[in-house]
Every structure is written in structure tokens, then in C-alpha cells.
GROMACS .gro file of C-alpha atoms in nm:
model
  385
    1MET     CA    1  -0.765   0.400   1.996
    2ARG     CA    2  -1.113   0.622   1.942
    3SER     CA    3  -1.114   0.912   1.825
    4THR     CA    4  -1.455   1.121   1.734
    5SER     CA    5  -1.398   1.047   1.372
    6VAL     CA    6  -1.166   0.805   1.310
    7PHE     CA    7  -1.186   0.376   1.502
    8THR     CA    8  -0.954   0.206   1.436
    9ALA     CA    9  -0.926  -0.231   1.502
   10ALA     CA   10  -0.713  -0.531   1.547
   11SER     CA   11  -0.806  -0.946   1.577
   12PHE     CA   12  -0.535  -1.193   1.563
   13SER     CA   13  -0.785  -1.497   1.548
   14ARG     CA   14  -0.755  -1.724   1.295
   15SER     CA   15  -1.119  -1.807   1.289
   16PRO     CA   16  -1.285  -1.586   1.004
   17ASP     CA   17  -1.575  -1.609   1.213
   18GLN     CA   18  -1.387  -1.468   1.466
   19ALA     CA   19  -1.229  -1.256   1.393
   20ALA     CA   20  -1.484  -1.059   1.178
   21ALA     CA   21  -1.757  -1.115   1.555
   22GLU     CA   22  -1.446  -0.922   1.762
   23LEU     CA   23  -1.347  -0.562   1.490
   24ARG     CA   24  -1.681  -0.547   1.526
   25GLN     CA   25  -1.734  -0.537   1.896
   26GLN     CA   26  -1.404  -0.238   1.852
   27PHE     CA   27  -1.652  -0.090   1.630
   28LEU     CA   28  -1.868   0.041   1.900
   29HIS     CA   29  -2.035   0.350   1.703
   30ASP     CA   30  -2.388   0.354   1.544
   31GLU     CA   31  -2.278   0.567   1.304
   32LEU     CA   32  -1.889   0.468   1.032
   33GLU     CA   33  -1.978   0.561   0.673
   34PHE     CA   34  -1.699   0.259   0.595
   35ILE     CA   35  -1.463   0.024   0.718
   36LEU     CA   36  -1.157  -0.053   0.535
   37PHE     CA   37  -0.959  -0.308   0.602
   38PHE     CA   38  -0.653  -0.536   0.531
   39CYS     CA   39  -0.609  -0.900   0.686
   40SER     CA   40  -0.368  -1.164   0.590
   41ALA     CA   41  -0.375  -1.381   0.278
   42GLU     CA   42  -0.407  -1.781   0.575
   43TYR     CA   43  -0.713  -1.703   0.656
   44ASP     CA   44  -1.010  -1.844   0.449
   45LEU     CA   45  -1.076  -1.567   0.265
   46GLU     CA   46  -1.455  -1.720   0.052
   47GLN     CA   47  -1.537  -1.799   0.421
   48LEU     CA   48  -1.334  -1.388   0.541
   49ALA     CA   49  -1.579  -1.290   0.359
   50SER     CA   50  -1.910  -1.395   0.465
   51ALA     CA   51  -1.842  -1.307   0.802
   52MET     CA   52  -1.737  -0.974   0.736
   53ASN     CA   53  -2.077  -0.908   0.567
   54ARG     CA   54  -2.278  -1.111   0.816
   55GLU     CA   55  -2.109  -0.862   1.156
   56PHE     CA   56  -2.095  -0.527   0.983
   57GLY     CA   57  -2.445  -0.517   0.770
   58SER     CA   58  -2.541  -0.228   0.510
   59ILE     CA   59  -2.263  -0.038   0.630
   60ARG     CA   60  -1.988  -0.073   0.279
   61LEU     CA   61  -1.667  -0.207   0.298
   62ALA     CA   62  -1.330  -0.249   0.128
   63GLY     CA   63  -0.945  -0.351   0.180
   64CYS     CA   64  -0.620  -0.577   0.096
   65THR     CA   65  -0.454  -0.921   0.187
   66THR     CA   66  -0.113  -0.833   0.247
   67ALA     CA   67   0.241  -0.955   0.319
   68GLY     CA   68   0.196  -0.840   0.689
   69GLU     CA   69  -0.010  -0.627   0.811
   70ILE     CA   70   0.068  -0.282   1.021
   71THR     CA   71  -0.191  -0.307   1.390
   72PRO     CA   72  -0.280   0.010   1.648
   73GLN     CA   73   0.020  -0.216   1.822
   74GLY     CA   74   0.236  -0.232   1.538
   75TYR     CA   75   0.315  -0.503   1.358
   76GLY     CA   76   0.072  -0.844   1.322
   77GLN     CA   77   0.138  -1.088   1.099
   78GLY     CA   78  -0.104  -1.359   1.063
   79CYS     CA   79  -0.427  -1.189   1.167
   80ILE     CA   80  -0.706  -0.826   0.963
   81THR     CA   81  -0.648  -0.429   1.103
   82ALA     CA   82  -0.999  -0.185   1.050
   83ILE     CA   83  -0.994   0.194   1.014
   84GLY     CA   84  -1.354   0.266   1.043
   85PHE     CA   85  -1.449   0.636   0.901
   86ARG     CA   86  -1.721   0.829   1.128
   87ALA     CA   87  -1.996   0.921   0.884
   88GLY     CA   88  -2.099   1.249   0.859
   89ARG     CA   89  -1.623   1.363   0.915
   90PHE     CA   90  -1.582   1.157   0.608
   91ALA     CA   91  -1.783   1.056   0.299
   92VAL     CA   92  -1.648   0.778   0.084
   93ALA     CA   93  -1.726   0.651  -0.270
   94ALA     CA   94  -1.529   0.268  -0.343
   95ALA     CA   95  -1.565   0.167  -0.697
   96GLY     CA   96  -1.387  -0.130  -0.815
   97VAL     CA   97  -1.211  -0.229  -1.123
   98GLN     CA   98  -1.226  -0.563  -1.286
   99LYS     CA   99  -1.079  -0.595  -1.635
  100LEU     CA  100  -0.750  -0.443  -1.519
  101ASP     CA  101  -0.583  -0.441  -1.871
  102ASN     CA  102  -0.860  -0.220  -2.070
  103VAL     CA  103  -0.888   0.070  -1.808
  104SER     CA  104  -0.931   0.416  -2.069
  105LEU     CA  105  -0.894   0.756  -1.967
  106THR     CA  106  -1.248   0.777  -2.035
  107ASP     CA  107  -1.329   0.485  -1.836
  108ALA     CA  108  -1.174   0.642  -1.543
  109GLN     CA  109  -1.257   1.025  -1.598
  110SER     CA  110  -1.634   0.775  -1.618
  111MET     CA  111  -1.512   0.686  -1.272
  112VAL     CA  112  -1.369   1.009  -1.110
  113ASP     CA  113  -1.652   1.123  -1.162
  114ASN     CA  114  -1.935   0.935  -1.027
  115LEU     CA  115  -1.675   0.913  -0.687
  116ILE     CA  116  -1.698   1.248  -0.689
  117SER     CA  117  -2.065   1.242  -0.730
  118GLU     CA  118  -2.194   0.994  -0.467
  119CYS     CA  119  -1.923   1.184  -0.179
  120ARG     CA  120  -2.122   1.544  -0.326
  121LYS     CA  121  -2.436   1.449  -0.207
  122LYS     CA  122  -2.312   1.366   0.202
  123GLU     CA  123  -2.260   1.776   0.176
  124VAL     CA  124  -1.934   1.628   0.385
  125ALA     CA  125  -1.703   1.906   0.252
  126PRO     CA  126  -1.585   2.109  -0.058
  127ILE     CA  127  -1.409   1.847  -0.326
  128LYS     CA  128  -1.182   2.054  -0.389
  129GLY     CA  129  -0.884   2.110  -0.128
  130ASN     CA  130  -1.063   1.867   0.120
  131SER     CA  131  -1.037   1.475  -0.139
  132PHE     CA  132  -0.759   1.158  -0.116
  133ALA     CA  133  -0.763   0.859  -0.338
  134LEU     CA  134  -0.694   0.517  -0.224
  135THR     CA  135  -0.619   0.257  -0.515
  136LEU     CA  136  -0.550  -0.057  -0.404
  137PHE     CA  137  -0.464  -0.315  -0.701
  138ASP     CA  138  -0.410  -0.674  -0.679
  139GLY     CA  139  -0.073  -0.766  -0.628
  140LEU     CA  140   0.045  -0.948  -0.891
  141SER     CA  141  -0.247  -0.843  -1.128
  142ILE     CA  142   0.137  -0.633  -1.340
  143GLN     CA  143  -0.112  -0.416  -1.422
  144GLU     CA  144  -0.023  -0.075  -1.184
  145GLU     CA  145   0.102   0.154  -1.409
  146MET     CA  146  -0.152   0.127  -1.692
  147VAL     CA  147  -0.428   0.160  -1.504
  148LEU     CA  148  -0.330   0.538  -1.259
  149VAL     CA  149  -0.142   0.663  -1.580
  150SER     CA  150  -0.538   0.735  -1.673
  151LEU     CA  151  -0.654   0.752  -1.302
  152ASN     CA  152  -0.364   0.979  -1.187
  153ALA     CA  153  -0.493   1.195  -1.572
  154ALA     CA  154  -0.901   1.193  -1.454
  155LEU     CA  155  -0.770   1.259  -1.053
  156GLY     CA  156  -0.716   1.559  -1.150
  157SER     CA  157  -0.462   1.804  -0.847
  158ILE     CA  158  -0.711   1.499  -0.640
  159PRO     CA  159  -0.387   1.371  -0.444
  160SER     CA  160  -0.350   1.007  -0.432
  161PHE     CA  161  -0.158   0.688  -0.285
  162GLY     CA  162  -0.206   0.340  -0.229
  163GLY     CA  163  -0.092  -0.023  -0.241
  164SER     CA  164  -0.043  -0.369  -0.417
  165ALA     CA  165  -0.196  -0.634  -0.230
  166GLY     CA  166   0.017  -0.920  -0.081
  167ASP     CA  167   0.005  -1.260   0.041
  168ASP     CA  168   0.224  -1.400   0.227
  169ILE     CA  169   0.554  -1.337   0.063
  170HIS     CA  170   0.397  -1.683  -0.149
  171LEU     CA  171   0.345  -1.497  -0.505
  172THR     CA  172   0.016  -1.728  -0.558
  173ASN     CA  173  -0.306  -1.496  -0.492
  174THR     CA  174  -0.348  -1.157  -0.391
  175HIS     CA  175  -0.690  -1.043  -0.415
  176VAL     CA  176  -0.882  -0.687  -0.358
  177PHE     CA  177  -1.198  -0.737  -0.188
  178PHE     CA  178  -1.536  -0.469  -0.242
  179ASP     CA  179  -1.908  -0.516  -0.351
  180GLY     CA  180  -1.888  -0.788  -0.050
  181LYS     CA  181  -1.629  -1.044  -0.255
  182PHE     CA  182  -1.273  -1.090  -0.248
  183HIS     CA  183  -1.136  -1.024  -0.589
  184THR     CA  184  -0.821  -1.152  -0.819
  185GLU     CA  185  -0.742  -0.941  -1.152
  186ALA     CA  186  -0.897  -0.663  -1.051
  187ALA     CA  187  -0.892  -0.319  -0.806
  188VAL     CA  188  -1.121  -0.159  -0.536
  189VAL     CA  189  -0.993   0.263  -0.637
  190LEU     CA  190  -1.148   0.500  -0.300
  191LEU     CA  191  -1.259   0.902  -0.282
  192PHE     CA  192  -1.218   1.031   0.112
  193ASN     CA  193  -1.353   1.368   0.156
  194THR     CA  194  -1.359   1.505   0.426
  195GLY     CA  195  -1.372   1.806   0.641
  196CYS     CA  196  -1.031   1.690   0.858
  197ASP     CA  197  -0.615   1.774   0.769
  198PHE     CA  198  -0.456   1.532   0.568
  199GLU     CA  199  -0.100   1.463   0.345
  200VAL     CA  200  -0.005   1.245   0.125
  201PHE     CA  201   0.314   1.132   0.188
  202SER     CA  202   0.602   0.923   0.082
  203THR     CA  203   1.001   0.890   0.159
  204HIS     CA  204   1.244   0.587   0.133
  205HIS     CA  205   1.581   0.573   0.292
  206MET     CA  206   1.780   0.434   0.044
  207LEU     CA  207   2.079   0.520  -0.077
  208ASN     CA  208   2.238   0.537  -0.440
  209SER     CA  209   2.625   0.475  -0.567
  210SER     CA  210   2.811   0.469  -0.830
  211GLU     CA  211   2.703   0.125  -1.043
  212LYS     CA  212   2.508   0.143  -1.333
  213LEU     CA  213   2.306  -0.193  -1.520
  214VAL     CA  214   2.112  -0.036  -1.794
  215VAL     CA  215   1.838  -0.267  -1.975
  216THR     CA  216   1.995  -0.398  -2.321
  217ALA     CA  217   1.700  -0.654  -2.311
  218ALA     CA  218   1.296  -0.684  -2.124
  219ASP     CA  219   1.023  -0.844  -2.148
  220PRO     CA  220   0.818  -0.547  -2.093
  221ASP     CA  221   0.452  -0.699  -2.041
  222GLY     CA  222   0.614  -0.928  -1.782
  223ARG     CA  223   0.785  -0.717  -1.581
  224CYS     CA  224   1.128  -0.911  -1.690
  225VAL     CA  225   1.494  -0.820  -1.746
  226LEU     CA  226   1.662  -1.026  -1.990
  227GLU     CA  227   1.977  -0.890  -2.014
  228LEU     CA  228   2.202  -0.602  -1.821
  229ASN     CA  229   2.480  -0.424  -1.896
  230ALA     CA  230   2.419  -0.766  -2.209
  231GLU     CA  231   2.490  -1.013  -1.951
  232PRO     CA  232   2.190  -1.282  -1.866
  233ALA     CA  233   2.031  -1.037  -1.557
  234ALA     CA  234   2.055  -1.207  -1.291
  235LEU     CA  235   2.490  -1.356  -1.277
  236GLU     CA  236   2.531  -0.919  -1.375
  237TYR     CA  237   2.356  -0.775  -1.071
  238ALA     CA  238   2.525  -1.056  -0.902
  239ARG     CA  239   2.820  -0.900  -0.990
  240ALA     CA  240   2.775  -0.571  -0.946
  241ILE     CA  241   2.652  -0.627  -0.550
  242GLY     CA  242   2.921  -0.882  -0.482
  243LEU     CA  243   2.741  -1.236  -0.378
  244THR     CA  244   2.713  -1.568  -0.669
  245LEU     CA  245   2.404  -1.657  -0.761
  246GLU     CA  246   2.260  -1.864  -0.601
  247ASP     CA  247   2.343  -1.639  -0.304
  248LEU     CA  248   2.007  -1.421  -0.446
  249ASN     CA  249   1.653  -1.407  -0.218
  250HIS     CA  250   1.420  -1.163  -0.086
  251GLU     CA  251   1.671  -1.092   0.173
  252VAL     CA  252   1.926  -0.954  -0.053
  253PHE     CA  253   1.660  -0.793  -0.338
  254ALA     CA  254   1.571  -0.648   0.036
  255LEU     CA  255   1.900  -0.537   0.097
  256ASN     CA  256   2.045  -0.444  -0.255
  257PRO     CA  257   1.803  -0.289  -0.436
  258ILE     CA  258   1.781  -0.097  -0.742
  259ALA     CA  259   1.669   0.229  -0.861
  260VAL     CA  260   1.555   0.483  -1.202
  261LYS     CA  261   1.651   0.803  -1.184
  262LEU     CA  262   1.378   1.058  -1.231
  263GLY     CA  263   1.472   1.410  -1.222
  264ASP     CA  264   1.676   1.397  -0.939
  265GLU     CA  265   1.448   1.194  -0.738
  266TYR     CA  266   1.567   0.844  -0.700
  267PHE     CA  267   1.295   0.510  -0.753
  268VAL     CA  268   1.314   0.183  -0.718
  269ARG     CA  269   1.250  -0.095  -0.861
  270SER     CA  270   1.186  -0.416  -0.730
  271ILE     CA  271   1.363  -0.777  -0.754
  272GLN     CA  272   1.046  -0.985  -0.754
  273GLN     CA  273   1.223  -1.310  -0.852
  274VAL     CA  274   1.543  -1.494  -1.053
  275ASN     CA  275   1.330  -1.752  -1.330
  276ASP     CA  276   1.496  -2.068  -1.447
  277ASP     CA  277   1.678  -1.847  -1.766
  278LEU     CA  278   1.893  -1.625  -1.548
  279SER     CA  279   1.659  -1.281  -1.601
  280LEU     CA  280   1.489  -1.101  -1.364
  281THR     CA  281   1.074  -1.048  -1.192
  282PHE     CA  282   1.043  -0.658  -1.112
  283TYR     CA  283   0.751  -0.635  -0.855
  284CYS     CA  284   0.691  -0.195  -1.106
  285ALA     CA  285   0.745  -0.180  -1.486
  286VAL     CA  286   1.135  -0.245  -1.631
  287GLU     CA  287   1.193  -0.144  -2.002
  288LYS     CA  288   1.511  -0.201  -2.271
  289GLY     CA  289   1.681   0.097  -2.217
  290ILE     CA  290   1.716   0.280  -1.952
  291VAL     CA  291   1.946   0.272  -1.654
  292MET     CA  292   1.968   0.137  -1.283
  293THR     CA  293   2.151   0.179  -0.947
  294VAL     CA  294   2.275  -0.032  -0.756
  295MET     CA  295   2.109   0.167  -0.415
  296GLU     CA  296   2.175   0.051  -0.031
  297PRO     CA  297   2.022   0.112   0.265
  298GLY     CA  298   1.997   0.408   0.475
  299PRO     CA  299   1.902   0.451   0.832
  300ILE     CA  300   1.517   0.354   0.835
  301ILE     CA  301   1.460   0.456   1.193
  302PRO     CA  302   1.592   0.890   1.117
  303ASN     CA  303   1.423   0.821   0.815
  304LEU     CA  304   1.075   0.717   0.926
  305GLU     CA  305   1.093   1.024   1.259
  306LYS     CA  306   1.209   1.277   0.967
  307GLU     CA  307   0.868   1.206   0.814
  308LEU     CA  308   0.668   1.128   1.054
  309ALA     CA  309   0.788   1.472   1.265
  310GLY     CA  310   0.751   1.669   0.917
  311ILE     CA  311   0.346   1.481   0.902
  312LYS     CA  312   0.312   1.673   1.223
  313GLU     CA  313   0.437   2.007   1.148
  314GLU     CA  314   0.134   1.976   0.830
  315VAL     CA  315  -0.168   1.846   1.045
  316GLY     CA  316  -0.057   1.803   1.335
  317GLU     CA  317  -0.059   1.523   1.559
  318PRO     CA  318  -0.311   1.265   1.313
  319GLN     CA  319  -0.632   1.116   1.424
  320ILE     CA  320  -0.422   0.824   1.190
  321ILE     CA  321  -0.204   0.791   0.931
  322ILE     CA  322  -0.284   0.538   0.717
  323GLY     CA  323   0.025   0.310   0.537
  324CYS     CA  324   0.153   0.112   0.272
  325ASP     CA  325   0.444  -0.041   0.360
  326CYS     CA  326   0.704  -0.192   0.107
  327PHE     CA  327   0.733  -0.529   0.246
  328LEU     CA  328   1.122  -0.592   0.102
  329ARG     CA  329   1.147  -0.341   0.413
  330ARG     CA  330   0.919  -0.443   0.651
  331LEU     CA  331   1.167  -0.718   0.549
  332GLU     CA  332   1.534  -0.593   0.582
  333ILE     CA  333   1.314  -0.383   0.938
  334GLU     CA  334   1.332  -0.758   1.070
  335LEU     CA  335   1.679  -0.907   0.987
  336SER     CA  336   1.798  -0.573   1.101
  337GLY     CA  337   1.721  -0.654   1.398
  338ILE     CA  338   1.496  -0.340   1.471
  339ARG     CA  339   1.215  -0.484   1.410
  340ASP     CA  340   1.057  -0.393   1.755
  341GLU     CA  341   1.157  -0.046   1.788
  342VAL     CA  342   1.007  -0.011   1.445
  343SER     CA  343   0.684  -0.157   1.494
  344GLU     CA  344   0.669   0.084   1.834
  345ILE     CA  345   0.731   0.409   1.562
  346LEU     CA  346   0.431   0.263   1.437
  347ARG     CA  347   0.161   0.226   1.730
  348ARG     CA  348   0.307   0.580   1.907
  349ASN     CA  349   0.289   0.758   1.554
  350LYS     CA  350  -0.137   0.585   1.478
  351VAL     CA  351  -0.034   0.404   1.203
  352VAL     CA  352  -0.215   0.123   1.074
  353GLY     CA  353  -0.222  -0.038   0.741
  354PHE     CA  354  -0.039  -0.282   0.586
  355ASN     CA  355   0.269  -0.411   0.424
  356THR     CA  356   0.178  -0.446   0.002
  357TYR     CA  357   0.405  -0.531  -0.332
  358GLY     CA  358   0.416  -0.181  -0.395
  359GLU     CA  359   0.300   0.123  -0.371
  360GLN     CA  360   0.121   0.440  -0.547
  361ASN     CA  361   0.189   0.825  -0.556
  362ALA     CA  362   0.073   1.045  -0.686
  363GLY     CA  363   0.043   0.824  -1.051
  364MET     CA  364   0.347   0.657  -1.022
  365HIS     CA  365   0.373   0.269  -0.925
  366VAL     CA  366   0.715   0.215  -0.639
  367ASN     CA  367   0.930  -0.026  -0.498
  368GLN     CA  368   1.021   0.000  -0.104
  369THR     CA  369   0.877   0.321   0.061
  370PHE     CA  370   0.640   0.371   0.347
  371THR     CA  371   0.329   0.570   0.140
  372GLY     CA  372   0.020   0.662   0.305
  373VAL     CA  373  -0.192   0.987   0.413
  374ALA     CA  374  -0.155   1.128   0.787
  375ILE     CA  375  -0.500   1.258   0.915
  376GLY     CA  376  -0.615   1.478   1.142
  377GLN     CA  377  -0.796   1.708   1.317
  378CYS     CA  378  -1.172   1.774   1.151
  379PRO     CA  379  -1.332   2.142   1.205
  380GLN     CA  380  -1.540   2.172   1.603
  381GLY     CA  381  -1.876   2.327   1.634
  382ASP     CA  382  -2.030   2.064   1.419
  383GLY     CA  383  -2.254   1.912   1.615
  384HIS     CA  384  -2.043   1.554   1.627
  385GLU     CA  385  -1.896   1.598   1.899
   0.00000   0.00000   0.00000
């Protein structure tokens, strides 16, 4: 897909050198401001970093590893997909964060001020009302919530979203890319400034039940729940969904999530794994005393189509939608036998992005959502036609 302001590309080659070369061949435009990419963790990442740096030279890059890719052709696996932003239509500033456990409000404010200053120098559009932030985190860092508290306060009225890097459900090493290298225990914050219309959004299709689970013992630092309703967490969760301990796996977690209610909204806290002591490790923060509700999937395609229709009402026909789609949603889609249909919806609506280990929206770290930004058309007559 090619537009006046945004360009997309994908390579399905397993060779890092060939994949990077194929991306470069598809980005024919000479006025690229920035390239955002999402890649399978199955690549030799050191080799891929070298190849991307070689192919794109002075063009700045950022990205992360995935639990699945969303390419211009729909769902991909074991590949790399990328988005190029045209200079003059976009100003993009990037900041890497390598000490996630020590980001103060002062640190976050200084970082945001620097990002704003860098974008402002490009004179693309006024910052206020024309900027959004994208965050990419190491998906196994367990630090998203702490960083987002400070970052969201520093961003103020600038909307933000993002995703946590994956590694094809190996749960061993997830990486973000900035400053020419892949990093662990790190994050990258991107500020986009543009005259194009855009809309940051988040949606999920989960429905609440009457079954409640109270966290009666937990290790918040490790995102681990030890007890639910004063019983071993895994046993009580299995009972609540009508299964046995032996039944619990990623597929069960995808189809039987649990959520926290904040105001009138439910926010899913997805389970990562069952531990030997019958505790449960989560992808999001959990604390003693919170009340969790057992959820069940509603119709995912009608929910997705309704959200996409609403986006078009806001920004018109999008040039692109950058999507952060939880890997558990994709797992549910595949288990339900509707992968091809959903993939076609994503392709038709120009969604490019990745399957995550968690999503960020307005300063919150959430699970099992489809979160992103839709970028509409840019004003005409700026000399870049």
C-alpha cells in the first residue's frame, strides 16, 4: 500500500539480510522521516539489526519483536513488517529508556520536553492537538505500569498508546529496537507530530459474568497471584471456569480471561502461566484485595467491524491504522477458525502492527484489546504532492 504520507512494506524471508533488503526495495520514496517495524523474534536479531542499519542508512528506525505480525496483507508469522513516514508530513522523535525500574516524573517530563522540542524543530504542525505518543516495551520487563504512570502525567493532553514486545509465546526474551540495536529490559517512546487527522482508540469484545474472584494473597512486584478467594489461585480459577488444573493452558487463558472493573469499564488481566506452587503469573499488575470478574468472549468480528466503522466516521478513510493486538486475541481467533476472515478485515482497513504481550492506552497497561491509532488524510497544498 502506498499513500502520499505513509508507506508500508513486509518481507516473509527468514534471512535477515534478504528481509531488510526487501523492505528497502519496497520503500522507494527518498523523503522518509522515520521507519517503524515489527519483527518475529525468530530472526537472528543481531544480524537483523546490522542489515536494517545498512539498508536504511541515515533513516531513523524503531521497533520491537512480536508474538505475530500484522502486515499489509493481513496476519503474518515469522516475518517483518514496517511503516515509513514521509518527511514534511510527519515529525517523529524517539527516546530509548534503559532503566525501566527508575523512571521518575522528573525523568519522564524531561524526556517528553526533549521529544516535543525535537518535533517542533521540524515545523510540521503545532504540537497541541497534532501529536500522539507510541510506547514499545520489553514485554517481559514487568515494568510497564510504573513507567506509564510517570509518562502519562508528563504527556498531559497528548494521547498515547502502545504495545509490549513478544517472542512467539516462548516467554524467554522480548526486545525493543532503538539507537541501532535490539535491547531487553528497555522501552522506546515515540512522539509523532502531524497535520494528518488521527484517532487513538482501544476496544475489546469481552463480556462479564457474575463469577467473582478476590485476590487474597499476591506478589505485586512479580505480577503473581498466590490465592483467589483464600484458595490456591490456579485451583480456584480452574473451578470458576469449570475446568481442572490439568486443563489450564494458553488456549484456556485466551477464552476465559478475568478482569478488573474500574468505573463502568472492565479491564482484562490476562494470565501468563500456572506456577509450580499453584500461583498464577499475569501479564498485567495485580494486587491483594482487588476483585476480579470472570469474563467470556463476545462476538469478536462484529466488535472489530463496529470499532473500525467508528474510526472512519472520525478520520475518514484511514491512510493506515497502527494496531497493537493482544496475542491472546489472535489465539482465540485461530481457535475459532476465523483467522482468514479477520485477516481480510485487517488488510481491507489498512491495519499494520503486531501481536503483543500487553497493550498501553492512556497511561494504562491492559490485556486482550485491539489498541492503536488511525491516521487519516493530510491537508492538501503543502508542496508534497
